[in-house]
Short mmCIF file of C-alpha atoms in Angstrom, two decimals:
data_model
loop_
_atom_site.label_atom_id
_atom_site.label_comp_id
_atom_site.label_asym_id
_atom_site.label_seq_id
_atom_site.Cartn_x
_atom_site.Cartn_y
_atom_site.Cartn_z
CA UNK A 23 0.00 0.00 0.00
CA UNK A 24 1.82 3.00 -1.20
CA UNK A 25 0.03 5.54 0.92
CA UNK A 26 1.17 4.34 4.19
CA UNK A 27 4.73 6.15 4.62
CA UNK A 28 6.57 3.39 6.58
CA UNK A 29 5.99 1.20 3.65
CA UNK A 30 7.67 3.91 1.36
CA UNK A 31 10.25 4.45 4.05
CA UNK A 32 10.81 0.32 3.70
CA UNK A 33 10.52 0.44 0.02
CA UNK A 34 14.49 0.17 -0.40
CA UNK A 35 14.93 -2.78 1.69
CA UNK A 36 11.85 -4.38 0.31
CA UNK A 37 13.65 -4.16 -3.23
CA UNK A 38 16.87 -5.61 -2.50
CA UNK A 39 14.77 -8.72 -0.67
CA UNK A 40 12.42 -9.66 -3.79
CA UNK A 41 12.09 -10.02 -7.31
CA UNK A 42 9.43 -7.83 -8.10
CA UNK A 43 8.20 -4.84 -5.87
CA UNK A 44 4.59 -3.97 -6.70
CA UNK A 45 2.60 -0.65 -5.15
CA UNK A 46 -1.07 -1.24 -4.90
CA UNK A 47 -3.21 1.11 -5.92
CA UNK A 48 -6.70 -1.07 -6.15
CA UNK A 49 -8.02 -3.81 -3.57
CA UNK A 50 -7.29 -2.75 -0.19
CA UNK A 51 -6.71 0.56 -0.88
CA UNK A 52 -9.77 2.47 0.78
CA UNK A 53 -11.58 4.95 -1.62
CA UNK A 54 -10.54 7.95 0.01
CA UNK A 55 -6.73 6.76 -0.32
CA UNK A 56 -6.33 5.95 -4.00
CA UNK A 57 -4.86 9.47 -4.76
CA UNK A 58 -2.65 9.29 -1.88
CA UNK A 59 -1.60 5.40 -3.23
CA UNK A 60 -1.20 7.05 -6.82
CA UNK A 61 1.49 9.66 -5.57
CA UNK A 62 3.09 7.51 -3.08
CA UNK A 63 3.35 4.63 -6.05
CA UNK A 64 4.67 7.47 -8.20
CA UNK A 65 7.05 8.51 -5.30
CA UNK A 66 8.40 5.23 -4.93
CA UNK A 67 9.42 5.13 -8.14
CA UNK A 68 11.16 8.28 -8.40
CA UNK A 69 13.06 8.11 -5.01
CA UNK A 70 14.25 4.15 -5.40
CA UNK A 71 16.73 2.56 -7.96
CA UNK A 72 15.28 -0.60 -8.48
CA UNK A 73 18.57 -2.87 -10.44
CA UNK A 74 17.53 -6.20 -11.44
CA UNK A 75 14.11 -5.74 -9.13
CA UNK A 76 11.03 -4.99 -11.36
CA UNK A 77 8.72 -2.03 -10.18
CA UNK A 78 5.16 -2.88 -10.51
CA UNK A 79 2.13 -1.67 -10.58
CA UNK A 80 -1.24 -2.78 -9.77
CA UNK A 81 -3.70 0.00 -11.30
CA UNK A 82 -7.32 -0.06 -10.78
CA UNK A 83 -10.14 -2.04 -13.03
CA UNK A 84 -10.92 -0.65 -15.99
CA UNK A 85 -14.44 0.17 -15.26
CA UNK A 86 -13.73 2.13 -11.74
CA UNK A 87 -13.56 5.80 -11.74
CA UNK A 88 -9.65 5.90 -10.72
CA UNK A 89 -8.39 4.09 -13.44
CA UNK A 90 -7.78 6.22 -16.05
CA UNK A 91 -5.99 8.70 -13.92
CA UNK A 92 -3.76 6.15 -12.72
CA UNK A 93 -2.67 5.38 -16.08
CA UNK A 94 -2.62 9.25 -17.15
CA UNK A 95 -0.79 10.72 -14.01
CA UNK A 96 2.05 7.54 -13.36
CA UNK A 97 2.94 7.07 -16.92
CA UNK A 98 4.26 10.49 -17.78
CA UNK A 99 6.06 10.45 -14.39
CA UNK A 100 7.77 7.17 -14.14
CA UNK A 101 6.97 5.47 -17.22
CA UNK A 102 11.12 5.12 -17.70
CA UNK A 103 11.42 2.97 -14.40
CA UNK A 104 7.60 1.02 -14.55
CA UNK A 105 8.11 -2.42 -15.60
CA UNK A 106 4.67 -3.84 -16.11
CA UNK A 107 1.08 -2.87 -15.38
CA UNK A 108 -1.01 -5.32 -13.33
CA UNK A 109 -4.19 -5.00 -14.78
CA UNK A 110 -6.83 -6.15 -12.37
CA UNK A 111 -10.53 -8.59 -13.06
CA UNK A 112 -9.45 -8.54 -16.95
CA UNK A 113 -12.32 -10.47 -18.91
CA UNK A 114 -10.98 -11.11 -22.32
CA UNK A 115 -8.40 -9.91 -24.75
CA UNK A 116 -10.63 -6.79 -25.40
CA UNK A 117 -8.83 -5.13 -22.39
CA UNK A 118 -5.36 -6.00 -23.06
CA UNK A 119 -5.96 -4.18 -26.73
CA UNK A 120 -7.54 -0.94 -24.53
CA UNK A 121 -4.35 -1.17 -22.59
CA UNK A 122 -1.99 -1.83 -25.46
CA UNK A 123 -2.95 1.22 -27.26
CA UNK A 124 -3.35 3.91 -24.35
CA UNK A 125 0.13 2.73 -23.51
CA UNK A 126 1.56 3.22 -26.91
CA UNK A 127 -0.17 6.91 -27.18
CA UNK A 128 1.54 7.71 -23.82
CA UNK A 129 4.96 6.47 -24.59
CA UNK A 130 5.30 8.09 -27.87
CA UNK A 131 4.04 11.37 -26.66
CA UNK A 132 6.28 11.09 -23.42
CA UNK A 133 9.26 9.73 -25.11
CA UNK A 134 9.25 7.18 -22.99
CA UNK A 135 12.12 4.36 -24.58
CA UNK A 136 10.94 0.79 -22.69
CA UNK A 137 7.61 -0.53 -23.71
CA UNK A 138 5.68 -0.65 -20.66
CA UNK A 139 4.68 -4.85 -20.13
CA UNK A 140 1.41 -5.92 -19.00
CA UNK A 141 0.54 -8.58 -16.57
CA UNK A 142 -3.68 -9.60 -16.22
CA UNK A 143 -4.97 -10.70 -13.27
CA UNK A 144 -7.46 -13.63 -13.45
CA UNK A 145 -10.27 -12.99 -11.09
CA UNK A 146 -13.90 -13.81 -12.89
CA UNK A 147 -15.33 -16.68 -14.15
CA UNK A 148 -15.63 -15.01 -17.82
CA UNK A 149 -11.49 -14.03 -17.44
CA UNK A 150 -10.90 -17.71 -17.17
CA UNK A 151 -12.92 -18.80 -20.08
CA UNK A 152 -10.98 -16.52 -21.96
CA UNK A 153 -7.79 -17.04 -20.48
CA UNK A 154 -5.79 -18.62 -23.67
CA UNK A 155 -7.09 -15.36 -25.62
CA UNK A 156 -5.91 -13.16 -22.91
CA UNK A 157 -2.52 -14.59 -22.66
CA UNK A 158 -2.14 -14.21 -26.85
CA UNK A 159 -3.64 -10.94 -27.10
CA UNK A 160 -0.43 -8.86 -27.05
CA UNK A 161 3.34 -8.65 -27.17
CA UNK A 162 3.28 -6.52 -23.96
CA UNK A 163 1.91 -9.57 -21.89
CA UNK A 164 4.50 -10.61 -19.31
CA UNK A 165 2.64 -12.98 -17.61
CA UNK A 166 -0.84 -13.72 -15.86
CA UNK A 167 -1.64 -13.96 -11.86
CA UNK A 168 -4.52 -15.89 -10.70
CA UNK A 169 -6.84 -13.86 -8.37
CA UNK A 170 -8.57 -16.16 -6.02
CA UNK A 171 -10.62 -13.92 -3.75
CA UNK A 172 -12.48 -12.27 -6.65
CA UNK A 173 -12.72 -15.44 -8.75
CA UNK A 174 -14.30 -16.95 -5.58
CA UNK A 175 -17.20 -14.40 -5.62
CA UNK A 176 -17.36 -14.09 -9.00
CA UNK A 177 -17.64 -17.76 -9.80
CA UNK A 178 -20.21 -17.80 -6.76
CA UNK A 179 -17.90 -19.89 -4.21
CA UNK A 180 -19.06 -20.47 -0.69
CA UNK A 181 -15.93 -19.49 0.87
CA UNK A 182 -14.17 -16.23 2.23
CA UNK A 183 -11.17 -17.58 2.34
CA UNK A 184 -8.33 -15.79 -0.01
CA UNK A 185 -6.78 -19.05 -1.57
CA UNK A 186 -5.72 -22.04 -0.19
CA UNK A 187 -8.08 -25.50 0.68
CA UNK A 188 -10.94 -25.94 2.57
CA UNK A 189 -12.43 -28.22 4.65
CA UNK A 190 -15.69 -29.07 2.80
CA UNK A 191 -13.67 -29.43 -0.39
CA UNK A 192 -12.60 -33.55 0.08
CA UNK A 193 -13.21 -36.71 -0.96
CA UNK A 194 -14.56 -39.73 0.76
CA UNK A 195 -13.22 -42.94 0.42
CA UNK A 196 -15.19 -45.78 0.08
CA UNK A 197 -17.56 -47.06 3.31
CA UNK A 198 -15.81 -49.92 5.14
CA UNK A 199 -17.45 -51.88 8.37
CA UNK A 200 -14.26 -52.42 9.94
CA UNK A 201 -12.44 -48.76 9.35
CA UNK A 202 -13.23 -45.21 9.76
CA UNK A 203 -13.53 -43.43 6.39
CA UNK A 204 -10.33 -41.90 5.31
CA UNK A 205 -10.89 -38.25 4.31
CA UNK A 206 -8.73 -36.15 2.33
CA UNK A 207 -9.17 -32.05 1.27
CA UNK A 208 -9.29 -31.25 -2.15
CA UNK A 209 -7.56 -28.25 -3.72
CA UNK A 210 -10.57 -25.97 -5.11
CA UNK A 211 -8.27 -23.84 -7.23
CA UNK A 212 -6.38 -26.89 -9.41
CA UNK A 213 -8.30 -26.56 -12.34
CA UNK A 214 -7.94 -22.77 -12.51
CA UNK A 215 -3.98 -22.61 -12.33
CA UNK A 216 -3.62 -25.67 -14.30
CA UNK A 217 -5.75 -23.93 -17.19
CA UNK A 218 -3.76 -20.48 -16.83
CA UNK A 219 -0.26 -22.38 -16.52
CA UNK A 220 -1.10 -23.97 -19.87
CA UNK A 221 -2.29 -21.12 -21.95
CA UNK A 222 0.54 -18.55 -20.53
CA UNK A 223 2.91 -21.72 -21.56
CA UNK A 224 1.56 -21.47 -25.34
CA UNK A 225 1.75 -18.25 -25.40
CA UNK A 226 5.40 -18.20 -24.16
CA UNK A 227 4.59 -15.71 -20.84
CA UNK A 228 4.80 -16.64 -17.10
CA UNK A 229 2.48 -17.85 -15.04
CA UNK A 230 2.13 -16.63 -11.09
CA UNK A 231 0.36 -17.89 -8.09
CA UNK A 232 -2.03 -15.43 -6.76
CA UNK A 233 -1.90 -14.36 -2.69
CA UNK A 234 -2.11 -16.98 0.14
CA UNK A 235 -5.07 -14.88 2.78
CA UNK A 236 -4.25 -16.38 5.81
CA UNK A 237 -0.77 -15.04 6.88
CA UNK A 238 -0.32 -16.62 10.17
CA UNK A 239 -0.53 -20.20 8.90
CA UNK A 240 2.58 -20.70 6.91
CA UNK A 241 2.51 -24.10 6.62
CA UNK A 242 -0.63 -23.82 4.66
CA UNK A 243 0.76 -21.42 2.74
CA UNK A 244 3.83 -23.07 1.76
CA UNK A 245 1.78 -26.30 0.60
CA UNK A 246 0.03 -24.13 -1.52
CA UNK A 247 3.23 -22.18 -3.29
CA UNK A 248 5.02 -25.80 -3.19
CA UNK A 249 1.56 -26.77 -5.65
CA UNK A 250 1.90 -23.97 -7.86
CA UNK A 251 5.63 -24.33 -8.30
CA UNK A 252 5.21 -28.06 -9.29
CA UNK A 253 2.79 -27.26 -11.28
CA UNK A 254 4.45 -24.75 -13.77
CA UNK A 255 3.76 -21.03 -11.72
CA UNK A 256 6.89 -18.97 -12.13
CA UNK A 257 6.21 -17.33 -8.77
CA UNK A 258 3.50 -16.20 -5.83
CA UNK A 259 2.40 -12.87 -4.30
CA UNK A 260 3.87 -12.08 -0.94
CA UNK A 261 1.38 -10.73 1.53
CA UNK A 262 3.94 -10.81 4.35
CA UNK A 263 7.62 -10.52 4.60
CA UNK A 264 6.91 -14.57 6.37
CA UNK A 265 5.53 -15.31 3.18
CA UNK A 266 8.50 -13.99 1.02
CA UNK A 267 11.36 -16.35 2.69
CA UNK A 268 8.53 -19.04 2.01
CA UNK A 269 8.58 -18.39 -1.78
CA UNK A 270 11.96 -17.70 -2.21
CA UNK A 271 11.97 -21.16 -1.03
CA UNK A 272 9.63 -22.77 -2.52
CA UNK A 273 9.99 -21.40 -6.25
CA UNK A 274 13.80 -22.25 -5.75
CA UNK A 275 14.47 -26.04 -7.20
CA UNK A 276 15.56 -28.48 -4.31
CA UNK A 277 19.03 -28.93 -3.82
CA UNK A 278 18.99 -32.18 -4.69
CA UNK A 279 16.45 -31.77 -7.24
CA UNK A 280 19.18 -29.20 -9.18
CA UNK A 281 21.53 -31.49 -8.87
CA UNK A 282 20.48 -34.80 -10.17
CA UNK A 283 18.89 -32.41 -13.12
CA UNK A 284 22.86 -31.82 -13.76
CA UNK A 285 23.94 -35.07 -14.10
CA UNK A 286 21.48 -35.87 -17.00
CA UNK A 287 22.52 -32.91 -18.73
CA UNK A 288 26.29 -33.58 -18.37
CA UNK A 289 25.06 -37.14 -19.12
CA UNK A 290 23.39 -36.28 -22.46
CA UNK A 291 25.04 -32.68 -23.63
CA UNK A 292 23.21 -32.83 -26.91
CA UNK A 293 19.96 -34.04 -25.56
CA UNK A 294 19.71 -37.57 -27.32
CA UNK A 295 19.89 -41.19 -27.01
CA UNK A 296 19.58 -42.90 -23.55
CA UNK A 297 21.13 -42.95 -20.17
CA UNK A 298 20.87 -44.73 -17.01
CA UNK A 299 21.54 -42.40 -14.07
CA UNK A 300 21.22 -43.34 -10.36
CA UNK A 301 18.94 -46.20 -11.99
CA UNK A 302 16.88 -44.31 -13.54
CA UNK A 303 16.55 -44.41 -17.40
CA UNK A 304 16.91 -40.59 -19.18
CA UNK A 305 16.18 -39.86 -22.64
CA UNK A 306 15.35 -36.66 -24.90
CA UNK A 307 12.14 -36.18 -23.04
CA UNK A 308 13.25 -36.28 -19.19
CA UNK A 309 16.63 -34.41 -20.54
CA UNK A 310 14.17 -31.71 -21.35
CA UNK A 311 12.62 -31.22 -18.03
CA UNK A 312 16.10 -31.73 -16.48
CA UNK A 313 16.63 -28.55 -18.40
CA UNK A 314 13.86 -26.42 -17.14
CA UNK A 315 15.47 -27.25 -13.35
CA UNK A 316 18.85 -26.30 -14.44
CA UNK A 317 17.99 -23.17 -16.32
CA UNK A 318 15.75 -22.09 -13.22
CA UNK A 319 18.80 -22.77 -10.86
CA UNK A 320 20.83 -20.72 -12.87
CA UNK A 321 18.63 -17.96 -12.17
CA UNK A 322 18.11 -18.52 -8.85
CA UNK A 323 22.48 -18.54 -8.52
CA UNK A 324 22.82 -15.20 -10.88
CA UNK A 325 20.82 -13.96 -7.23
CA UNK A 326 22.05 -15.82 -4.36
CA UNK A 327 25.61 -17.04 -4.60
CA UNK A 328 24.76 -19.23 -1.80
CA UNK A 329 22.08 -21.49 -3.31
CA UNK A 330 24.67 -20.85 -6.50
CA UNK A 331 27.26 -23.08 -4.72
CA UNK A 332 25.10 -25.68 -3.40
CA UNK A 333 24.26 -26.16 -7.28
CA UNK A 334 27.66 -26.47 -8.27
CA UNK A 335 26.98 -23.44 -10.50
#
């Protein structure tokens, strides 16, 4: 929240701790504090050098009254050091080409040298039917974030919960006289990422995990980034500086994990034929997914020598 001065005051520490810093200007931001949120997102990018941190921004929907001025007053301002957009509840591709074009006015009559990137947030029912349009519907898409408090109301969900399981989400298994019925919770939110994972993977941008609610129960938290990072998501929204060491975790490839990925790629340099490693058998296909472990390790080294050293990297 960009109004609230001790978060500016933290806003240089915050950067050198994350990936991507991101000033909120719409949900949670009362209504009599989005002008306030505007200048102190617009202040936080002027004060702060921001190196290999992106500076985000999450601007209002596109049918509330602050949202053009959000786009009109922090564009011209900061538009040299504003990485990507998030643009909130976005239905279909229609308002990616809305945003693609303002943006492109604004740049060319502000000299403004970076395109600006865009990043949709999936939060209604209609947004995920449309989510492999969305994802295709410009170059300036970086990625897509699913939304799961919205999505829950919009879809109608009986919950208030802001991601995460729930208890009346399970299976049964089948009655037995002689045992209790074993019970297990369901993940309500599966099909969602699953479906944005795969259309931001066809349309070569990155998928993220939307925000875990419940910051005092980290372990349910870090089940839920460990799901999203086996699953394909790129990343997860920090509510809590708890929650960032959990994702920086998380979205980091084991140890182990890194390692054994190495020793198929050493194994097969060129990708082909067929090796037996640790008794396992490796070919073109598993030397491709050894790939994606390595090439997120290296990125994960480039930022923390440590974790750089326990790859061998």
């Amino acid at each position: 929240p960009p109004q609230v001065d001790k978060v500016r005051a933290n806003a240089g520490d915050m950067i050198a701790q994350v990936d991507v810093l991101c000033s909120n200007l719409e949900d949670a931001i009362p209504f009599d504090q989005k002008a306030p949120a505007r200048r102190g997102a617009i202040e936080i990018g002027e004060q702060n050098t921001f190196g290999a941190t992106g500076y985000w921004i999450r601007i209002n929907a596109l049918n509330s009254p602050w949202h053009l001025d959000d786009i009109l007053e922090i564009v011209p301002a900061i538009g040299d050091k504003l990485d990507v957009i998030m643009v909130p509840k976005v239905e279909g591709p229609w308002d990616i080409h809305y945003m693609d074009q303002l943006l492109a006015q604004l740049e060319a009559k502000h000299q403004i040298k970076r395109p600006i990137l865009l990043h949709a947030i999936l939060e209604t029912a209609q947004g995920v039917a449309n989510v492999e349009a969305i994802a295709r519907s410009s170059p300036r898409m970086q990625g897509i974030s699913l939304g799961p408090a919205d999505l829950a109301a919009s879809r109608g969900m009986k919950t208030t919960r802001v991601g995460g399981g729930h208890p009346d989400y399970a299976m049964l298994a089948d009655p037995d006289a002689d045992k209790p019925r074993m019970r297990a919770q369901q993940d309500p939110w599966h099909y969602t990422f699953a479906k944005m994972v795969d259309a931001c993977g066809a349309a070569g941008i990155k998928p993220f995990y939307g925000p875990f609610g419940d910051i005092r129960d980290l372990a349910a938290c870090e089940q839920q980034f460990k799901n999203a990072f086996l699953l394909g998501c790129l990343g997860a929204w920090s509510l809590h500086p708890d929650q960032i060491t959990i994702a920086k975790r998380v979205f980091s490839p084991a140890v182990d994990e890194g390692l054994f990925a190495r020793k198929i790629l050493d194994a097969m340099p060129e990708g082909g034929g067929v090796a037996m490693i640790d008794g396992k058998m490796q070919d073109d296909a598993t030397w491709k997914q050894a790939k994606v472990m390595v090439d997120l390790a290296r990125l994960v080294a480039a930022k923390d020598p440590a974790m750089g050293q326990a790859y061998g990297l």
